[in-house]
Coordinates of C-alpha atoms and ligand atoms in Angstrom, one line a residue:
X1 CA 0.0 0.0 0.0
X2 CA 1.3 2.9 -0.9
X3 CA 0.7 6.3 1.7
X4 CA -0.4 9.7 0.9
X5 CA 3.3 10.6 2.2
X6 CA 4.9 8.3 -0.6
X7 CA 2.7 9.3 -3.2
X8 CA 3.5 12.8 -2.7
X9 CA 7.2 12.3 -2.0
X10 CA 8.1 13.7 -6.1
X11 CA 7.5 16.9 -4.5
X12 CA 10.4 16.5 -2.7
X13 CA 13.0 16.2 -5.7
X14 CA 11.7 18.7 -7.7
X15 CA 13.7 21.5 -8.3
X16 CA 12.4 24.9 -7.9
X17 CA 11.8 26.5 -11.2
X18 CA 10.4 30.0 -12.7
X19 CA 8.9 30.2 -15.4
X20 CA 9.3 27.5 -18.7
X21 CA 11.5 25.3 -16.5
X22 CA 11.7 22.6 -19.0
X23 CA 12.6 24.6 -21.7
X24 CA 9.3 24.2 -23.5
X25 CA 8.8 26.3 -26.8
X26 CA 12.7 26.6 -26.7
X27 CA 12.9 26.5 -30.4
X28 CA 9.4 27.3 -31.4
X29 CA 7.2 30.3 -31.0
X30 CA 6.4 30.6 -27.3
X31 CA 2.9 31.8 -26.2
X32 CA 2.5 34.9 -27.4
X33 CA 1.1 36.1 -23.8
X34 CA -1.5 39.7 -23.9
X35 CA -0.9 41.0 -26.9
X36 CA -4.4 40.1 -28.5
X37 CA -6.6 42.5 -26.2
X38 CA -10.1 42.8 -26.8
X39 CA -12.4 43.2 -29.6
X40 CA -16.1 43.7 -28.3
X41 CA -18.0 42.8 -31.3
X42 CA -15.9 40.0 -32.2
X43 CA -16.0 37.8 -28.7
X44 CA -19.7 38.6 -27.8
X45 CA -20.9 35.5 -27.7
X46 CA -25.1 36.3 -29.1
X47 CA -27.6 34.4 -26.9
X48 CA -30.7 35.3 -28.2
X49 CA -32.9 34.9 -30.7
X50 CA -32.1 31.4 -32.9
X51 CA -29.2 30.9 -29.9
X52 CA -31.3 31.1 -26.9
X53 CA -31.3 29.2 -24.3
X54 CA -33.7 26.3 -24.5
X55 CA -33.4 23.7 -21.1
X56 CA -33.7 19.9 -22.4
X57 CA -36.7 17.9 -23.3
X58 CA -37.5 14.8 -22.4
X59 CA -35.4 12.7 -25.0
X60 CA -32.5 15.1 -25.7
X61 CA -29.0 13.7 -24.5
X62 CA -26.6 15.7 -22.2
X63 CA -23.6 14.0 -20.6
X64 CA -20.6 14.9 -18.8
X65 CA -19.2 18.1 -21.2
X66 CA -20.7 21.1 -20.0
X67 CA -19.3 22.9 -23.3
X68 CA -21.0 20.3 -25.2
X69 CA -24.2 20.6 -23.1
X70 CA -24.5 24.1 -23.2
X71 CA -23.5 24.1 -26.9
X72 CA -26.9 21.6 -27.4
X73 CA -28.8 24.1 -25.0
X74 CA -28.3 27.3 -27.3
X75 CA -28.8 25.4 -30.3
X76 CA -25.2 25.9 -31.7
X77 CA -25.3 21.8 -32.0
X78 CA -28.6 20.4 -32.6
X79 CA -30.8 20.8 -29.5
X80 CA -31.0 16.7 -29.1
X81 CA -27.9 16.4 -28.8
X82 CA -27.0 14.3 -31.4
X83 CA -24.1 16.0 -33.2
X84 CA -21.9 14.7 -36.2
X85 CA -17.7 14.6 -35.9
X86 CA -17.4 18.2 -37.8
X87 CA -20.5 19.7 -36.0
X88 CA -18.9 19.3 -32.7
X89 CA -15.5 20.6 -33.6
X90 CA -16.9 23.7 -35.7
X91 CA -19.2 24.9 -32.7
X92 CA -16.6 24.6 -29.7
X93 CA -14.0 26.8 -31.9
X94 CA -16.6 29.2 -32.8
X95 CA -18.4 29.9 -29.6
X96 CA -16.3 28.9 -27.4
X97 CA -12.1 29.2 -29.1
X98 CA -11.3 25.8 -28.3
X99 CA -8.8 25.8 -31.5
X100 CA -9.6 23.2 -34.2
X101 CA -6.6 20.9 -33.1
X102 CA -7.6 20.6 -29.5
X103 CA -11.1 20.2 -30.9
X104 CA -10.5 17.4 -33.1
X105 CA -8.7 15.7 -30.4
X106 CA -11.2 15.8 -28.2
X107 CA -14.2 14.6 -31.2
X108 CA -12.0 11.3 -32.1
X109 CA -12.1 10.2 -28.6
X110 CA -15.8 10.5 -28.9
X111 CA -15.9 8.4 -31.3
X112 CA -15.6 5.7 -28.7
X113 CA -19.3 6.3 -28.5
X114 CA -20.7 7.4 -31.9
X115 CA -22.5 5.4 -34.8
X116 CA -19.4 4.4 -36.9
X117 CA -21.8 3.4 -40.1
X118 CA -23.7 7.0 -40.2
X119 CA -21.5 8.9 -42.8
X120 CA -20.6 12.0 -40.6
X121 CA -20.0 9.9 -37.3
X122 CA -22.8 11.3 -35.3
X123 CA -22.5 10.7 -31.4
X124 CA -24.8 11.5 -28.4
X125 CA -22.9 13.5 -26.1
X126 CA -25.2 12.1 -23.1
X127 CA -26.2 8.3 -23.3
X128 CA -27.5 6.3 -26.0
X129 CA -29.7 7.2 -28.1
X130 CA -32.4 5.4 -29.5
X131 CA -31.9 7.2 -32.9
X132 CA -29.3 5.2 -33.8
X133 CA -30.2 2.1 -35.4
X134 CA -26.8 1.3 -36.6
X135 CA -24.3 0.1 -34.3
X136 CA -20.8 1.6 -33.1
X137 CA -18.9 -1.5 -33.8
X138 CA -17.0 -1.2 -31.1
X139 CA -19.7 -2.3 -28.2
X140 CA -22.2 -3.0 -30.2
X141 CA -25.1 -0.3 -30.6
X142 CA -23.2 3.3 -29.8
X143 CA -22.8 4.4 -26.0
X144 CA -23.0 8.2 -26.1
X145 CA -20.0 10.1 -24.6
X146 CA -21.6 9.2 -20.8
X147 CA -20.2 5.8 -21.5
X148 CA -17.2 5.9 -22.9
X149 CA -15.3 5.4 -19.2
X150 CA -11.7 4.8 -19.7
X151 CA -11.7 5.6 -23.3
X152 CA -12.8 9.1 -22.6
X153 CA -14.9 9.7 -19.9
X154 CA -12.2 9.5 -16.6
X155 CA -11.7 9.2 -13.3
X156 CA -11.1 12.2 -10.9
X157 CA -13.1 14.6 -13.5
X158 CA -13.5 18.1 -12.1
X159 CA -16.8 17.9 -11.2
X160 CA -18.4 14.7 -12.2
X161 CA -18.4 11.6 -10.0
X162 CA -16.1 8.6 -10.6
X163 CA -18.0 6.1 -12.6
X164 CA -17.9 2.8 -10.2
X165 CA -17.8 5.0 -7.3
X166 CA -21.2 6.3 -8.3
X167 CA -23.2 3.7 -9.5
X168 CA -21.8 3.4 -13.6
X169 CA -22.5 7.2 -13.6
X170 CA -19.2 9.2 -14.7
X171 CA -21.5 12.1 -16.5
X172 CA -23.4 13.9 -13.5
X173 CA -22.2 16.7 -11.4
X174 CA -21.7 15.5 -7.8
X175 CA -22.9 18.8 -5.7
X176 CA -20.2 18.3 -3.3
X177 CA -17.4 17.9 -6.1
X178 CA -18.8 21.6 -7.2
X179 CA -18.8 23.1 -3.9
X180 CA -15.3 22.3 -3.0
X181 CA -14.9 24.1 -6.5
X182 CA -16.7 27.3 -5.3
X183 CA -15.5 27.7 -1.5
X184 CA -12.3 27.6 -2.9
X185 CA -13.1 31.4 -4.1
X186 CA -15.1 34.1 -2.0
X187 CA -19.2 34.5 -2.7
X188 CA -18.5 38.4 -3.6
X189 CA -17.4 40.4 -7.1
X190 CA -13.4 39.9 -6.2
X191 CA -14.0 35.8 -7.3
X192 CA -12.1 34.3 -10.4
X193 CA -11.7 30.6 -10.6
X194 CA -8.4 31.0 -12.5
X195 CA -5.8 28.6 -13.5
X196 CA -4.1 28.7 -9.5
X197 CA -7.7 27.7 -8.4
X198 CA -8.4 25.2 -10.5
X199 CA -4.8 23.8 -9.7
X200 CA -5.8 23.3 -6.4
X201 CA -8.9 21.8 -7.6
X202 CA -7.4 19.5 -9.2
X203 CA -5.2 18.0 -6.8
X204 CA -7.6 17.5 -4.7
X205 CA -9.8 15.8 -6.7
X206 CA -7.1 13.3 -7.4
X207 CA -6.2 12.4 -4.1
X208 CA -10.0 12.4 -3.8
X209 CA -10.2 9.7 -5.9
X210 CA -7.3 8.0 -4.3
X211 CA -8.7 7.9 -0.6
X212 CA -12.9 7.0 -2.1
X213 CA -12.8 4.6 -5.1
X214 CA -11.4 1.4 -4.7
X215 CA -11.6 1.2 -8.9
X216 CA -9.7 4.2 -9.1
X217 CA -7.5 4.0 -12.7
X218 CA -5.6 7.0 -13.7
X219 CA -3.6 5.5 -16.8
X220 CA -2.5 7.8 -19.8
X221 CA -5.2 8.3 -21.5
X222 CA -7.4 9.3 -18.1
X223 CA -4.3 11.1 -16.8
X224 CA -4.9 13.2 -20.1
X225 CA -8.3 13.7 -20.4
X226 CA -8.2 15.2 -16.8
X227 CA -5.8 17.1 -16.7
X228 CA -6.7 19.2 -19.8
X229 CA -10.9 18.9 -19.0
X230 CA -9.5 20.9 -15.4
X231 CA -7.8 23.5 -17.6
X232 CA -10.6 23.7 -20.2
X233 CA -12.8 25.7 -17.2
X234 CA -10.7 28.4 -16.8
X235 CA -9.7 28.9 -20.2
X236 CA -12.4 28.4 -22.3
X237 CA -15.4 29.7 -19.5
X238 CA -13.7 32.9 -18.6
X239 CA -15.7 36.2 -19.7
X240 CA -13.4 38.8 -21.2
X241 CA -13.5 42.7 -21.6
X242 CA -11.4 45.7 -21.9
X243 CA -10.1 45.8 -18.0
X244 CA -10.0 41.7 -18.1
X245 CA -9.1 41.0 -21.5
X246 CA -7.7 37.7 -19.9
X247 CA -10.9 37.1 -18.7
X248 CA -12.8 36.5 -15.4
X249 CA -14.2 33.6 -14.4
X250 CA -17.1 34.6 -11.7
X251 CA -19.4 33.0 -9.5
X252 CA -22.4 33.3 -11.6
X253 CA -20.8 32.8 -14.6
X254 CA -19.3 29.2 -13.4
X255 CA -22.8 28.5 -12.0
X256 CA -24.5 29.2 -14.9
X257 CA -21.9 27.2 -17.5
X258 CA -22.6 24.3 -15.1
X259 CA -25.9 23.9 -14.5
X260 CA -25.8 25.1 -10.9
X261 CA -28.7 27.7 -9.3
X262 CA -28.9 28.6 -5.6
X263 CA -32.0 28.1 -3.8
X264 CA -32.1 28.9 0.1
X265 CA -28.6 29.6 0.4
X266 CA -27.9 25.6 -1.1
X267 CA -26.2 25.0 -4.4
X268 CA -28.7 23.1 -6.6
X269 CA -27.5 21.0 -9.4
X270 CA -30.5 20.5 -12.3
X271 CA -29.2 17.9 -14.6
X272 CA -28.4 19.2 -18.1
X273 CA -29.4 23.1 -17.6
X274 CA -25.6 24.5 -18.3
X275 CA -26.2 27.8 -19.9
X276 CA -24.0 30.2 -21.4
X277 CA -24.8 33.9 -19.0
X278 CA -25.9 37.0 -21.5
X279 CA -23.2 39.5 -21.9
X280 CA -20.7 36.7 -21.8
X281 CA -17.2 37.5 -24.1
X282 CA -15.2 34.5 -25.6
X283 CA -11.4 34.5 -26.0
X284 CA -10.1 36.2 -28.7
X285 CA -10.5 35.7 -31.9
X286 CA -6.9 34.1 -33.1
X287 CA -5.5 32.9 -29.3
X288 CA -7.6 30.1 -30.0
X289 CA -7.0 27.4 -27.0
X290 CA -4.9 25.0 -29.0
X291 CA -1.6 23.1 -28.8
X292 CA 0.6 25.7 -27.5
X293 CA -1.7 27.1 -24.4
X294 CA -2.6 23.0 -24.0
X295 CA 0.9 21.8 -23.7
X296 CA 2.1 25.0 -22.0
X297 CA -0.9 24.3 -19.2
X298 CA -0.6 21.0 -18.6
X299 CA 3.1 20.8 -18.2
X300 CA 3.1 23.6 -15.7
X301 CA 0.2 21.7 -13.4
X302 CA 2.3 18.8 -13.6
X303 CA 5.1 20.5 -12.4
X304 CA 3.2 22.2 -9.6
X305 CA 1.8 19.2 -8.6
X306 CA 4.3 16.3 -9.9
X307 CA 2.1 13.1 -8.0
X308 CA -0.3 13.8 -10.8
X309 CA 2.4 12.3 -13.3
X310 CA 2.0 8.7 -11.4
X311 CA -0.1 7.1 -13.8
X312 CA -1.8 4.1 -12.3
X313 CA -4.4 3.3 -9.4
X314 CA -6.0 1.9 -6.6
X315 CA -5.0 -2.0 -6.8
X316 CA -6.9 -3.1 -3.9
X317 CA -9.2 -0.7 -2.5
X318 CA -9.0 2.9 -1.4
X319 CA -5.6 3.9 -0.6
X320 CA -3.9 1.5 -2.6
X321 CA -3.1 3.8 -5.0
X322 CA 0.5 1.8 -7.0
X323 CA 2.2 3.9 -9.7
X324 CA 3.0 2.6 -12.9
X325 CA 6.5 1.1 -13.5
X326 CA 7.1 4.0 -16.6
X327 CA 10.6 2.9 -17.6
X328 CA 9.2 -0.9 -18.1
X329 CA 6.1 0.0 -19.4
X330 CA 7.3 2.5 -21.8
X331 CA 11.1 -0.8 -22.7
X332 CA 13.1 1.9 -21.3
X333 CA 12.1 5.7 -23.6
X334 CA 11.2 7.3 -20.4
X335 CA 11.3 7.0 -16.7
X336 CA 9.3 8.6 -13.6
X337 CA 12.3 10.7 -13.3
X338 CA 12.9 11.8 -17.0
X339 CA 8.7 12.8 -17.0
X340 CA 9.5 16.2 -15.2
X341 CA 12.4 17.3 -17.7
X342 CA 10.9 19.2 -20.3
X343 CA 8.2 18.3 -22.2
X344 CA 8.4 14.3 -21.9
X345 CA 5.1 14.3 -19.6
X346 CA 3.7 15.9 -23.1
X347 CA 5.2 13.3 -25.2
X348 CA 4.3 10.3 -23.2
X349 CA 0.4 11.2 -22.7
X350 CA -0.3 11.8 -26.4
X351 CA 2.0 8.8 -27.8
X352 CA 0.6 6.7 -24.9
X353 CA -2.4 8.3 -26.0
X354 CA -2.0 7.2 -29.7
X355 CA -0.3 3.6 -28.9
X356 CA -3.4 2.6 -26.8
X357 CA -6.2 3.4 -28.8
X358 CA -6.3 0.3 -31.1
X359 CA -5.4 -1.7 -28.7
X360 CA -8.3 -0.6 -26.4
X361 CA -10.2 -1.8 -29.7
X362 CA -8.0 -4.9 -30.4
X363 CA -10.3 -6.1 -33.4
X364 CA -9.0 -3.9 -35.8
X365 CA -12.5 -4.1 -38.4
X366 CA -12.7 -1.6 -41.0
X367 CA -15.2 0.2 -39.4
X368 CA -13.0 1.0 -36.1
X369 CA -9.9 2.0 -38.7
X370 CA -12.1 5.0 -38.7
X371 CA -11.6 5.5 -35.0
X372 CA -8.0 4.7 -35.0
X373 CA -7.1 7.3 -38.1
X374 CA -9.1 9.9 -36.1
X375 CA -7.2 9.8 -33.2
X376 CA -3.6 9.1 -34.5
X377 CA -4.4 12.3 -37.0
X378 CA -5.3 14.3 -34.1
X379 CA -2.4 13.3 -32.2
X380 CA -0.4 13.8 -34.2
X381 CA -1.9 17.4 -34.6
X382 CA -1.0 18.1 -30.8
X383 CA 2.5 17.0 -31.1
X384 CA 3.0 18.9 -34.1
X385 CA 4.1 21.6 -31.6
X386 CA 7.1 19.4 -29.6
X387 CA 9.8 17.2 -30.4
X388 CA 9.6 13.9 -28.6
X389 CA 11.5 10.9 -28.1
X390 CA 10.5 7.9 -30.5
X391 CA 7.8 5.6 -28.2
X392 CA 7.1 2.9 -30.6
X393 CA 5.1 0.7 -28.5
X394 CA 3.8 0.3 -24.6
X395 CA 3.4 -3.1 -22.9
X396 CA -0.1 -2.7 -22.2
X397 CA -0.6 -5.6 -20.2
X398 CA 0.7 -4.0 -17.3
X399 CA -2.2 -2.3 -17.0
X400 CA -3.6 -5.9 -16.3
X401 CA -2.9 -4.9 -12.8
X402 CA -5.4 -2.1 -12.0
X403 CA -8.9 -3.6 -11.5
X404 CA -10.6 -0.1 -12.5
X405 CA -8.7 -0.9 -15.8
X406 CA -10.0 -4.8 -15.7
X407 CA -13.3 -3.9 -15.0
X408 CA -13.7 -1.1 -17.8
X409 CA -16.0 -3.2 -20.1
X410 CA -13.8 -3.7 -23.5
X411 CA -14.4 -5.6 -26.5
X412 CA -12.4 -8.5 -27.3
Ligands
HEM501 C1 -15.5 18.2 -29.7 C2 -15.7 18.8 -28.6 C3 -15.8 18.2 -27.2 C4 -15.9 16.9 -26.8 C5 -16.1 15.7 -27.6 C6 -15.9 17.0 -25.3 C7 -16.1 15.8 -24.5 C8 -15.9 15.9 -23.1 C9 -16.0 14.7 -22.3 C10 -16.2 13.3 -22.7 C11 -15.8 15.1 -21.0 C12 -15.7 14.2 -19.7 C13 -14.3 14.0 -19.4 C14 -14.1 13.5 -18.0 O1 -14.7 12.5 -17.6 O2 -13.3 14.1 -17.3 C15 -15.6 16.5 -21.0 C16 -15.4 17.3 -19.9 C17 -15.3 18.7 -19.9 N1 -15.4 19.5 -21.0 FE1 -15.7 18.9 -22.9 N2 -15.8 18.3 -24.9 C18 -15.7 19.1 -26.0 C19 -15.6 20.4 -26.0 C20 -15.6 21.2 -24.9 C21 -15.8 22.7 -24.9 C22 -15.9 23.6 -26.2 C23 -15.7 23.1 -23.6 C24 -15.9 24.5 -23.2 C25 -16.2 25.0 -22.1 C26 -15.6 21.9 -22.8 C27 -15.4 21.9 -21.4 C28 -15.3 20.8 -20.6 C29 -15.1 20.8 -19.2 C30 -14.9 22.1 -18.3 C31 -15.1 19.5 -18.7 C32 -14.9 19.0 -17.3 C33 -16.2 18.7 -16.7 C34 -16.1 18.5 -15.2 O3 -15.8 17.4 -14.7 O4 -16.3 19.4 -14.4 N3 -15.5 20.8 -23.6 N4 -15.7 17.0 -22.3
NAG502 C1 -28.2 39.3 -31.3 O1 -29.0 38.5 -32.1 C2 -30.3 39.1 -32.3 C3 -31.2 38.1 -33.0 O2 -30.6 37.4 -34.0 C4 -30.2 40.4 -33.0 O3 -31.5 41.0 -33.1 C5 -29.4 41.3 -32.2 O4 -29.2 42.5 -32.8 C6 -28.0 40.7 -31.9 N1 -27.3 41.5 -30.9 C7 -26.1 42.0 -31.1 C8 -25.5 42.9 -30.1 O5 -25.4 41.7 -32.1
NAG503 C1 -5.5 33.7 -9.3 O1 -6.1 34.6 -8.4 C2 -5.4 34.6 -7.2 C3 -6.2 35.5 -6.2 O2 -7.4 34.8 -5.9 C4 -4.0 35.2 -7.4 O3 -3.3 35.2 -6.2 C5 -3.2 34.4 -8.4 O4 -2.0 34.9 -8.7 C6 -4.1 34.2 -9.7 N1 -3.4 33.3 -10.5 C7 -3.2 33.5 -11.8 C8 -2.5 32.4 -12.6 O5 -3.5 34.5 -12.4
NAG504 C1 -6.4 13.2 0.8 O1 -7.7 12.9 1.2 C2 -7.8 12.2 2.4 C3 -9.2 11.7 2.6 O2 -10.2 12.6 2.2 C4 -7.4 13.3 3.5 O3 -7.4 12.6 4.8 C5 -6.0 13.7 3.2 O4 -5.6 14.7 4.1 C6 -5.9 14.3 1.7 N1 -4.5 14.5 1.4 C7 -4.1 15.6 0.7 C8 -2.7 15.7 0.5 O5 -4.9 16.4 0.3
NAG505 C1 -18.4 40.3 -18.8 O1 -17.6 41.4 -18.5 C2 -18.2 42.6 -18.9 C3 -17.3 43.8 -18.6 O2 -16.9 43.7 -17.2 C4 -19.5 42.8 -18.1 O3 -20.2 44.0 -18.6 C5 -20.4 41.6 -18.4 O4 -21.6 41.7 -17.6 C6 -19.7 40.3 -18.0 N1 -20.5 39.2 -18.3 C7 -20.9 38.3 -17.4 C8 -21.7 37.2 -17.9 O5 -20.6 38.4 -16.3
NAG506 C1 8.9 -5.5 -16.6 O1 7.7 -6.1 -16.3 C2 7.7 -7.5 -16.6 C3 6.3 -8.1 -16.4 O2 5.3 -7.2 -16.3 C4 8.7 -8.2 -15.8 O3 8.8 -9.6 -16.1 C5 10.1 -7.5 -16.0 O4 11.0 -8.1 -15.2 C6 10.0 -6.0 -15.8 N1 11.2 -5.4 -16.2 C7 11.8 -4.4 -15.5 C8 13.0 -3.9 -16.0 O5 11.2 -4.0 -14.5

């Protein structure tokens, strides 16, 4: 068994650093930082009239994206939430400048749940949908992003439950998860869940899911996904204007963009009512949130909290969290030690990432080939930006270990 003390023994080894400590964008264009300021007419974001908001019906799908949800909510997707590949990458960098390549990303690992056979890969971004008559070919008729668990949906989200912990339900908001969240900021004007609050969040969440779900799996691709869903709050929510044009991410506005209303002093969650606030601003137009902000982010939360690059999981219970043995499971390309030196922690995730999406499918049909193209494509968009160490295969067994992992229904 391994003791909170251990697990957060990295800490102890890491160097103090200032800024870019590993030397990212070295030989590249670094974030280009405030120089985009603001531009009123073209990050108002227009809610009414054809975009306004409209709760769910009975039979429209919402899952465990709030972008997504809210997207389906002001009609920007198609209000049952039913959206094609294309339609869910066009909308989130046009109302909300998540940038094409961290768009695509994220739509091929939805494919996990979409109808493979209908010609613009539609998928339900909350549970299945009886629309679909064709099948996914992966599980047989398509899941819906709610359950795609350990091929998308993860572990230790920021808000939503774990999805053994609660019952095979990964895509609600747990209230409790959200109010940690919001007392981590004052109830007054002066709030702004930035990127150091959401840090915090985040850790906490992890260790959450350390000490509460015995099925606890945090491999790559879950150690991915949560990491950059945690930084998609601050900086894709944030509402921007001349004083803020970084933006400020309020109490109301984070209430609102999650679903959350108050009602005698209580936070009150109402299941698929995420709404985008009137008088909200984007980011600007051409800092889109895209490989260079992604990386940037997620290297420098690893780096302020380094226990978050043990991939791996409860083995036997809660607290039993075991680390990943990186240097076997990756025959030697990187260690637990060489993750914190520049951007490996980058590398590994997405080439992890990459390597263990066919395998997760392990019948390679032409119909999955679909899948697999999607996501090595949009890997290999995110890694455009770095220069990585060759990783040409993981011993995926390993993973064997983690009965989070085990239990995560795959095909054979
Ligand atoms: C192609 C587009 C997108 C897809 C397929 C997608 C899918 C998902 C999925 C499956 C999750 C759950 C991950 C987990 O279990 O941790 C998630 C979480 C999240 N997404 Fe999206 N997403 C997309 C775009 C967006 C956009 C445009 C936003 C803008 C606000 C957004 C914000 C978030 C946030 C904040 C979370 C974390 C939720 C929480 O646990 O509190 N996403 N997304
Ligand atoms: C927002 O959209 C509505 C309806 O399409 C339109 O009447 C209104 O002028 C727009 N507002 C702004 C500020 O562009
Ligand atoms: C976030 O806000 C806090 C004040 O609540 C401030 O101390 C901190 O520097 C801010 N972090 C960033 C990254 O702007
Ligand atoms: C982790 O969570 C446990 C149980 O909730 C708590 O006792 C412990 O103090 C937490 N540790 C850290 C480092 O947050
Ligand atoms: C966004 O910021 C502007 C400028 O401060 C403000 O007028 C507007 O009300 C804010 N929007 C929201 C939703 O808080
Ligand atoms: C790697 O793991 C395999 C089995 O999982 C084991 O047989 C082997 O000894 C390990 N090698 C190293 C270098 O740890």
């Amino acid at each position: 068994m391994l003791s909170t003390l251990s697990l957060l023994t990295p800490l102890l080894v890491v160097p103090t650093c200032t800024a870019f400590p590993f030397g990212f964008f070295e030989d590249s264009a670094a974030p280009t930082g405030r120089s985009f300021g603001f531009n009123s007419q073209a990050q108002y974001v227009n809610v009414t009239g054809p975009h306004a908001y409209v709760a769910p019906g009975p039979g429209d799908e919402r899952g465990p994206c709030p972008g997504l949800n809210s997207l389906a909510n002001h009609n920007f997707i198609p209000h049952n939430g039913i959206v094609s590949f294309l339609g869910a990458i066009d909308a989130s960098v046009t109302v909300y400048g998540l940038a094409v390549e961290g768009s695509t990303f994220a739509a091929a690992l939805a494919l996990f749940g979409a109808d493979l056979i209908s010609p613009d890969l539609q998928f339900s971004i909350g549970g299945p949908s009886p629309s679909f008559l064709g099948f996914g070919g992966i599980l047989g008729s398509p899941t819906g992003l709610s359950y795609t668990h350990n091929q998308f949906e993860s572990d230790s989200s920021a808000t939503r439950g774990d999805f053994y912990q609660f019952n095979n339900n990964g895509h609600d908001l747990q209230v409790n998860y959200f109010q940690e969240l919001y007392d981590l900021q004052p109830a007054s004007p002066a709030a702004n869940y930035n990127k150091s609050v959401i840090f915090k969040h985040r850790v906490r969440r992890f260790n959450q899911s350390i000490f509460e779900n015995p099925y606890f799996f945090y491999g790559p691709v879950e150690m991915l996904v949560s990491s950059l869903t945690h930084c998609l709050i601050y900086a894709l929510m944030s509402n921007h204007s001349t004083e803020y044009p970084d933006g400020i991410l309020s109490n109301d506005i984070l209430k609102s963009l999650y679903g959350i209303s108050t009602a005698s002093g209580q936070l009150v969650y109402t299941r698929g009512t995420e709404r985008i606030p009137d008088n909200w601003n984007r980011r600007p137009l051409g800092d889109d949130y895209g490989a260079v902000h992604i990386i940037a982010d997620v290297v420098e939360l690893w780096q302020f909290a380094p226990q978050l690059l043990l991939v791996g999981g409860n083995t036997h219970g809660v607290n039993t969290y075991a680390p990943l043995d990186i240097a076997n499971f990756t025959n030697g390309v990187y260690s637990a030690a060489t993750l914190l030196d520049r951007n490996n922690a980058a590398c590994f995730v997405f080439q992890a990432t990459r390597l263990l999406v066919p395998d997760a499918l392990n019948s390679l049909q032409d119909l999955v080939m679909v899948l697999v193209q999607k996501v090595v494509d949009a890997v290999e968009g995110m890694l455009a930006v770095l220069t990585c160490p060759e990783l040409t295969g993981v011993n995926q067994a390993m993973l064997e270990h983690y009965p989070g992992y085990k239990r995560t229904n795959r095909p054979v």
